Coordinates of C-alpha atoms and ligand atoms in Angstrom, one line a residue:
M1 CA 20.4 1.5 10.4
D2 CA 20.8 0.0 13.6
K3 CA 17.5 -2.2 13.6
T4 CA 16.1 -4.7 16.1
K5 CA 13.9 -7.5 14.7
F6 CA 10.7 -7.5 16.6
L7 CA 8.7 -9.8 13.8
D8 CA 9.0 -12.8 11.5
L9 CA 6.4 -13.4 9.0
G10 CA 8.5 -16.2 7.7
K11 CA 9.0 -17.4 3.9
Q12 CA 7.5 -15.0 1.8
P13 CA 6.8 -15.3 -2.0
I14 CA 6.8 -12.0 -4.2
A15 CA 3.3 -10.5 -3.2
N16 CA 1.7 -9.0 -6.7
R17 CA 3.3 -12.0 -8.6
F18 CA 0.5 -14.2 -9.7
L19 CA 1.6 -17.1 -11.6
S20 CA 1.0 -20.1 -14.2
K21 CA 1.3 -23.4 -13.4
D22 CA 4.6 -23.3 -15.2
D23 CA 6.0 -20.8 -12.7
F24 CA 5.0 -22.3 -9.6
E25 CA 8.7 -24.3 -9.5
D26 CA 10.8 -21.1 -9.9
E27 CA 8.7 -19.4 -7.9
F28 CA 11.0 -16.8 -5.9
F29 CA 10.6 -16.7 -1.8
Y30 CA 12.6 -14.9 1.2
H31 CA 12.5 -14.5 4.3
L32 CA 10.3 -11.1 6.1
E33 CA 11.2 -9.9 8.9
V34 CA 10.6 -6.9 10.3
G35 CA 12.2 -4.3 12.6
L36 CA 12.3 -1.2 14.1
D37 CA 15.2 1.5 13.6
Q38 CA 16.6 3.0 16.5
E39 CA 17.4 6.2 15.7
T40 CA 14.3 7.6 13.5
M41 CA 11.8 5.0 15.1
L42 CA 11.3 3.6 11.4
V43 CA 9.1 0.6 11.5
T44 CA 11.1 -1.0 8.3
H45 CA 12.0 -4.7 6.7
M46 CA 15.5 -6.2 8.2
N47 CA 16.5 -6.9 4.8
Y48 CA 14.3 -5.2 1.4
V49 CA 13.6 -7.3 -2.2
D50 CA 14.9 -6.0 -5.2
A51 CA 12.7 -3.5 -6.7
P52 CA 12.8 -4.6 -10.1
M53 CA 11.5 -7.9 -8.8
M54 CA 8.3 -6.8 -7.8
F55 CA 7.8 -3.2 -10.1
N56 CA 8.4 -4.8 -14.0
D57 CA 6.2 -4.3 -16.9
N58 CA 4.1 -7.2 -15.3
Y59 CA 2.5 -5.3 -12.3
A60 CA -0.8 -6.5 -11.6
Y61 CA -2.0 -4.0 -9.0
R62 CA -4.6 -1.6 -10.5
G63 CA -6.2 1.4 -8.3
S64 CA -8.7 1.8 -10.6
M65 CA -10.1 -1.3 -9.7
S66 CA -12.1 0.4 -6.4
T67 CA -14.4 3.0 -6.4
T68 CA -13.4 3.9 -3.7
M69 CA -9.8 4.6 -4.6
V70 CA -11.2 6.8 -7.8
N71 CA -13.2 8.9 -6.3
H72 CA -10.6 9.1 -3.0
F73 CA -8.4 10.6 -5.4
S74 CA -11.2 13.0 -7.6
M75 CA -12.3 14.4 -4.6
F76 CA -8.6 15.4 -3.3
S77 CA -7.7 16.6 -6.8
E78 CA -10.7 18.8 -6.3
S79 CA -10.0 19.8 -3.1
M80 CA -6.0 20.8 -4.4
R81 CA -7.2 22.6 -7.2
S82 CA -9.0 25.2 -5.1
I83 CA -5.9 25.9 -3.7
L84 CA -3.3 25.8 -6.0
K85 CA -2.7 28.2 -9.5
P86 CA -4.9 27.2 -12.0
E87 CA -1.4 27.0 -14.2
C88 CA 0.1 25.3 -11.7
K89 CA 3.0 22.0 -12.4
V90 CA 2.2 19.0 -11.2
L91 CA 4.3 15.6 -10.3
E92 CA 3.6 12.4 -9.6
I93 CA 5.8 9.8 -8.4
G94 CA 4.0 5.9 -8.8
S95 CA 1.6 7.2 -11.1
N96 CA 0.2 3.5 -11.3
D97 CA -2.4 3.1 -14.4
G98 CA -3.4 7.1 -13.6
V99 CA -6.3 6.7 -11.4
F100 CA -4.6 10.3 -9.9
I101 CA -3.2 11.9 -12.7
K102 CA -6.4 11.6 -14.9
N103 CA -7.8 14.4 -12.6
W104 CA -5.4 17.0 -14.0
N105 CA -4.5 18.7 -17.0
K106 CA -2.1 16.8 -19.6
E107 CA -0.4 19.9 -20.6
N108 CA 1.1 20.8 -16.7
T109 CA 1.3 17.1 -15.6
I110 CA 4.0 14.8 -15.4
A111 CA 3.8 11.1 -14.3
V112 CA 7.3 8.8 -13.1
E113 CA 5.8 4.9 -12.7
P114 CA 8.8 2.0 -13.5
C115 CA 5.7 -0.5 -14.4
G116 CA 6.3 0.0 -17.9
N117 CA 2.7 -1.6 -18.6
F118 CA 1.0 1.4 -17.1
A119 CA 3.7 3.9 -17.9
K120 CA 2.2 3.0 -21.5
E121 CA -1.1 3.4 -20.8
T122 CA -0.5 7.1 -19.3
N123 CA 1.6 7.9 -22.2
E124 CA -0.8 6.6 -24.4
L125 CA -3.5 8.9 -22.6
G126 CA -1.3 11.8 -23.6
Y127 CA 0.3 12.2 -19.5
K128 CA 4.3 12.4 -20.0
T129 CA 5.2 9.3 -18.1
Y130 CA 9.0 8.6 -17.3
S131 CA 8.7 4.6 -17.2
E132 CA 11.7 4.3 -14.3
F133 CA 12.2 4.2 -10.8
W134 CA 12.4 7.6 -9.1
T135 CA 15.8 8.2 -8.4
A136 CA 18.7 11.4 -7.7
E137 CA 19.3 11.4 -11.6
L138 CA 15.7 11.3 -13.0
A139 CA 15.4 13.9 -10.5
D140 CA 17.9 15.8 -11.9
R141 CA 16.9 15.4 -15.4
I142 CA 12.9 16.7 -14.7
L143 CA 14.8 19.4 -13.2
E144 CA 16.6 20.3 -16.3
E145 CA 13.2 19.4 -18.5
H146 CA 10.4 21.1 -16.6
G147 CA 12.3 23.1 -14.2
T148 CA 10.5 22.7 -10.3
M149 CA 7.3 21.3 -9.6
D150 CA 4.7 23.5 -7.7
F151 CA 3.0 20.0 -6.3
I152 CA 4.0 16.6 -6.2
F153 CA 2.2 13.8 -5.1
S154 CA 2.5 10.4 -4.5
A155 CA 0.2 8.2 -3.1
N156 CA 1.3 4.0 -1.9
C157 CA 4.3 4.8 -3.2
M158 CA 7.0 6.3 -0.7
C159 CA 6.7 3.2 1.9
H160 CA 7.7 1.1 -1.2
I161 CA 11.3 2.9 -1.5
P162 CA 14.2 1.6 0.6
D163 CA 16.1 4.4 0.3
L164 CA 14.4 7.0 1.8
D165 CA 17.2 9.5 2.1
Q166 CA 18.0 9.6 -1.3
T167 CA 14.0 9.7 -2.4
F168 CA 13.3 13.0 -0.3
E169 CA 16.6 14.8 -0.7
S170 CA 16.0 14.7 -4.9
I171 CA 12.1 15.6 -4.1
A172 CA 13.5 18.5 -1.9
K173 CA 15.6 19.5 -5.3
V174 CA 12.8 19.4 -7.4
L175 CA 10.2 20.8 -5.3
D176 CA 9.7 24.9 -5.8
R177 CA 10.2 27.0 -3.1
D178 CA 6.4 27.8 -2.4
G179 CA 6.0 24.1 -3.7
I180 CA 4.1 21.6 -1.7
F181 CA 5.1 18.0 -1.4
V182 CA 1.7 15.6 -0.1
F183 CA 2.0 11.6 -0.3
E184 CA -0.3 8.9 1.7
D185 CA 0.9 5.6 2.7
P186 CA -0.4 2.7 5.3
S187 CA -0.5 4.3 8.9
L188 CA 1.5 2.5 11.6
S189 CA -1.0 4.0 14.2
Q190 CA -4.1 1.8 12.2
M191 CA -1.7 -1.1 11.7
I192 CA -1.1 -1.6 15.3
C193 CA -4.8 -0.7 16.6
L194 CA -6.5 -3.1 14.2
N195 CA -3.3 -5.6 14.4
S196 CA -3.7 -5.7 10.2
Y197 CA -0.2 -6.8 10.1
D198 CA -1.0 -8.0 6.4
Q199 CA -0.2 -4.4 5.7
I200 CA 3.8 -5.7 5.5
Y201 CA 4.8 -7.5 2.6
D202 CA 7.6 -7.1 -0.1
E203 CA 6.4 -3.7 -1.6
H204 CA 5.8 -2.2 1.7
P205 CA 9.4 -2.4 3.2
H206 CA 8.7 0.9 5.7
I207 CA 5.1 0.7 7.8
F208 CA 4.9 5.0 8.3
S209 CA 4.5 6.9 11.5
V210 CA 4.5 10.5 11.7
T211 CA 7.4 10.0 14.0
A212 CA 10.0 8.4 12.0
L213 CA 8.8 10.6 8.8
Y214 CA 9.0 13.9 10.7
K215 CA 12.7 13.3 11.9
I216 CA 13.8 11.5 8.1
L217 CA 12.1 14.4 6.5
R218 CA 13.6 17.1 8.5
K219 CA 17.3 15.9 7.3
H220 CA 16.5 17.2 4.1
G221 CA 15.0 20.2 4.7
L222 CA 11.4 19.3 4.4
H223 CA 8.8 20.0 7.3
I224 CA 5.6 17.8 8.0
I225 CA 2.6 21.0 7.7
K226 CA 0.5 18.6 8.1
V227 CA -1.6 15.2 8.8
E228 CA -4.6 14.0 7.7
N229 CA -5.6 10.3 8.9
T230 CA -7.6 8.7 5.9
T231 CA -9.4 5.8 6.3
V232 CA -8.2 4.4 2.5
H233 CA -6.2 1.1 2.5
G234 CA -7.3 0.2 5.9
G235 CA -6.1 3.5 7.6
S236 CA -3.4 5.5 5.9
N237 CA -2.1 9.1 6.7
R238 CA -2.1 11.8 4.1
I239 CA 1.3 13.5 5.1
W240 CA 1.4 17.5 4.0
V241 CA 5.0 19.0 3.3
Q242 CA 6.9 22.0 2.8
G243 CA 10.3 23.1 1.9
K244 CA 10.5 26.3 3.7
H245 CA 9.4 26.6 7.4
A246 CA 5.9 26.9 7.3
N247 CA 3.4 27.3 9.7
R248 CA 2.2 23.5 10.8
D249 CA -0.9 23.1 11.7
R250 CA -2.1 21.2 15.0
T251 CA -2.7 17.9 13.5
V252 CA 0.7 17.6 13.1
T253 CA 1.5 17.7 17.1
D254 CA -2.1 16.0 17.6
N255 CA -0.8 13.0 15.8
L256 CA 2.9 13.4 17.3
D257 CA 1.7 13.3 20.5
A258 CA -0.9 10.3 19.6
E259 CA 1.6 8.1 18.4
K260 CA 3.8 9.3 21.9
I261 CA 0.4 7.9 23.9
L262 CA -0.1 4.8 21.4
G263 CA 3.5 3.6 22.7
L264 CA 5.0 3.6 19.2
H265 CA 8.2 5.2 21.2
D266 CA 8.7 2.0 23.6
T267 CA 10.0 -1.6 22.2
S268 CA 7.4 -3.3 24.3
T269 CA 4.8 -1.7 22.3
Y270 CA 6.1 -3.9 19.1
N271 CA 6.6 -6.9 20.8
R272 CA 2.6 -7.4 22.1
F273 CA 1.9 -6.6 17.8
A274 CA 4.2 -9.5 17.1
E275 CA 2.0 -11.7 19.8
S276 CA -1.6 -10.4 18.5
V277 CA 0.0 -11.7 15.2
A278 CA 0.7 -14.9 16.5
K279 CA -2.9 -15.3 17.8
S280 CA -4.5 -14.1 14.5
K281 CA -2.7 -16.5 12.8
S282 CA -3.6 -19.6 15.1
D283 CA -7.2 -17.8 15.2
L284 CA -7.7 -17.7 11.4
V285 CA -7.0 -21.6 11.0
N286 CA -8.8 -22.6 13.3
L287 CA -11.7 -20.7 12.2
L288 CA -11.2 -22.0 8.7
T289 CA -10.3 -25.6 9.7
R290 CA -14.0 -25.8 11.7
C291 CA -15.8 -24.2 8.3
K292 CA -13.8 -27.0 5.7
A293 CA -14.7 -29.8 8.6
N294 CA -18.3 -28.8 8.5
G295 CA -18.1 -29.2 4.9
S296 CA -18.5 -25.5 4.1
K297 CA -17.2 -23.7 0.6
V298 CA -14.8 -21.1 1.8
I299 CA -13.4 -18.9 -0.9
S300 CA -11.4 -15.5 -0.5
Y301 CA -13.1 -12.1 -1.8
G302 CA -10.4 -10.2 -3.6
A303 CA -6.7 -11.4 -4.2
T304 CA -5.0 -8.8 -2.6
S305 CA -1.0 -8.8 -1.7
K306 CA -2.3 -8.7 2.1
S307 CA -4.0 -11.9 1.3
T308 CA -0.4 -13.0 0.3
T309 CA 0.8 -12.0 3.4
V310 CA -1.7 -13.8 5.4
F311 CA -2.1 -16.9 3.2
N312 CA 1.9 -17.4 3.4
Y313 CA 2.1 -16.7 7.1
C314 CA -0.6 -18.7 8.0
N315 CA 0.4 -21.6 5.4
I316 CA -3.5 -21.2 3.9
D317 CA -4.0 -22.7 0.8
T318 CA -6.8 -24.9 -1.5
N319 CA -6.7 -27.3 2.0
M320 CA -8.9 -24.2 3.6
I321 CA -10.3 -21.7 0.4
D322 CA -11.4 -23.2 -2.6
Y323 CA -10.4 -20.3 -5.0
I324 CA -10.2 -16.2 -5.0
T325 CA -12.6 -13.9 -6.7
D326 CA -10.9 -10.6 -7.9
T327 CA -12.0 -7.8 -10.7
T328 CA -8.7 -7.4 -11.9
P329 CA -8.2 -8.8 -15.3
E330 CA -4.3 -9.3 -14.9
K331 CA -4.9 -11.7 -11.7
Q332 CA -7.9 -14.1 -13.2
G333 CA -6.9 -17.3 -15.0
L334 CA -3.8 -17.1 -12.4
Y335 CA -2.6 -18.7 -8.9
S336 CA -2.4 -16.7 -5.7
P337 CA 1.7 -16.2 -5.0
G338 CA 3.2 -18.8 -2.3
T339 CA 0.0 -21.0 -1.8
H340 CA -0.8 -21.0 -5.5
I341 CA -4.7 -20.7 -4.6
P342 CA -6.7 -20.1 -8.2
V343 CA -7.9 -16.7 -9.0
I344 CA -11.4 -16.3 -10.9
P345 CA -13.7 -13.4 -12.0
P346 CA -16.0 -13.0 -9.3
E347 CA -19.3 -13.6 -12.0
E348 CA -17.8 -17.1 -12.1
G349 CA -16.9 -17.5 -8.7
I350 CA -19.6 -16.0 -6.3
D351 CA -22.8 -17.6 -6.4
N352 CA -24.9 -19.5 -3.8
T353 CA -22.8 -22.6 -3.4
V354 CA -20.2 -20.1 -1.4
N355 CA -21.4 -20.5 2.4
F356 CA -17.7 -17.9 3.7
A357 CA -16.1 -15.7 1.7
Y358 CA -12.5 -14.6 3.9
L359 CA -12.5 -11.0 3.2
G360 CA -8.9 -10.4 1.3
A361 CA -9.9 -6.7 0.5
W362 CA -11.1 -6.7 4.2
N363 CA -9.8 -2.1 3.7
F364 CA -12.8 -2.2 0.8
S365 CA -15.0 -4.0 2.9
E366 CA -18.0 -1.0 3.0
E367 CA -17.4 -1.3 -1.0
I368 CA -18.0 -4.8 -1.1
K369 CA -20.6 -5.3 1.8
A370 CA -22.7 -2.6 -0.8
K371 CA -21.8 -4.2 -3.9
E372 CA -22.8 -7.8 -2.6
R373 CA -26.1 -6.9 -1.0
N374 CA -27.6 -10.4 -2.1
F375 CA -24.4 -12.1 -1.2
Y376 CA -25.7 -15.9 0.5
G377 CA -23.1 -17.1 2.2
K378 CA -21.5 -14.9 5.2
F379 CA -18.2 -12.9 5.2
I380 CA -15.1 -13.8 7.7
T381 CA -12.3 -11.0 8.4
H382 CA -9.4 -11.4 10.9
V383 CA -9.2 -7.4 10.9
P384 CA -9.0 -6.1 13.8
T385 CA -9.7 -9.8 14.9
V386 CA -10.5 -13.0 13.9
R387 CA -14.6 -13.3 13.2
I388 CA -17.4 -14.0 10.7
L389 CA -19.2 -10.7 9.9
Ligands
LIG401 P1 -5.4 -4.1 -2.6 O1 -6.2 -4.3 -1.2 O2 -4.1 -4.2 -2.9 O3 -5.5 -2.7 -2.6 O4 -6.0 -5.2 -3.5 C1 -7.7 -5.0 -3.7 C2 -7.7 -5.9 -4.3 O5 -9.6 -6.4 -4.5 C3 -7.6 -5.6 -5.8 O6 -6.8 -6.6 -7.0 C4 -9.3 -5.8 -6.7 C5 -10.0 -6.5 -5.6 N1 -11.6 -6.4 -5.7 C6 -12.2 -7.1 -5.6 O7 -12.0 -8.0 -6.5 N2 -13.3 -6.1 -5.8 C7 -13.8 -5.6 -5.2 O8 -15.0 -5.2 -4.9 C8 -12.9 -4.7 -5.0 C9 -13.0 -3.1 -3.7 C10 -11.6 -4.8 -5.0

């Protein structure tokens, strides 16, 4: 790939590796730089972190921790069932804790999940789960053992895989001639519009535009037939793909046109984005510094991978944030990657002593505001601009 660097987010740790004090000394860091591939217009890291460093048997992110995501996958499954044959064969790539596959029937559904802790859970529930990374070799084995798939789904996983050519080529092999492949990942347009640079971390080596996907998929005989813009994860695209020339609907052209108008084809857009990111950093640091100087108690709501990027890029540690609350049992009692802020359960950390809560999980702000109706303090966000809500 011929990449041009446009953004430097500095020294970053593994975003989802929450740690105990004993692990502080040996913590792994890498240099997070982002570039634009000149051929495909793919926004991608200049260098990739090795997959097993991120996805292993201690992986901490659970999709089911948010009602928004549980509902999102249940509604989507319901709508897919109405267009697929009842006995259709379903494959999910990157099944996490089963938040999507639990909506499907165990007999006809298989899953792939490299994080052993989650693969074990879904295997125990009765869904055949391959505890491996998606590779061409695994695709061949699945083809041999189960035949072609009618529906392949993948959420927040394609953007995790550095080698998209190998990935899409092997998906094309496993997909039935009349099959459908749907995947969803954070949208580059939304990231640019919301200045949500925290979509970028080790697990997201690419932030997809429809423009880039269109070019890359086509190399493997895969064609985008529909694009849905969704609000999940701070703005995602759900991309519908078929292996043969099917009629594409106007959402494909609409999205391609909108991306052109937004300037995703111009290098200057990415340079302007980098300037806005730097401004977001100084605004956030200034705001938190002012809050602390007034003697306020400031916490963070949601120990997210996104907040790992923000805290490390902005050097935000316990001098500015007292602690982080998070509902995920695997994260509680540990410290945030890189800047080592303690993570505690919300029951212990959200009370009337808190003046401000930075929304680490800003992408779930509606769900959080509804849940925390009686919260005494005020929320702070950096998306799309730094402010007190
Ligand atoms: P994500 O932004 O990477 O999806 O992570 C969201 C994190 O926020 C996840 O660890 C669960 C946590 N969370 C809470 O602690 N409380 C909440 O109300 C919600 C919606 C999420």
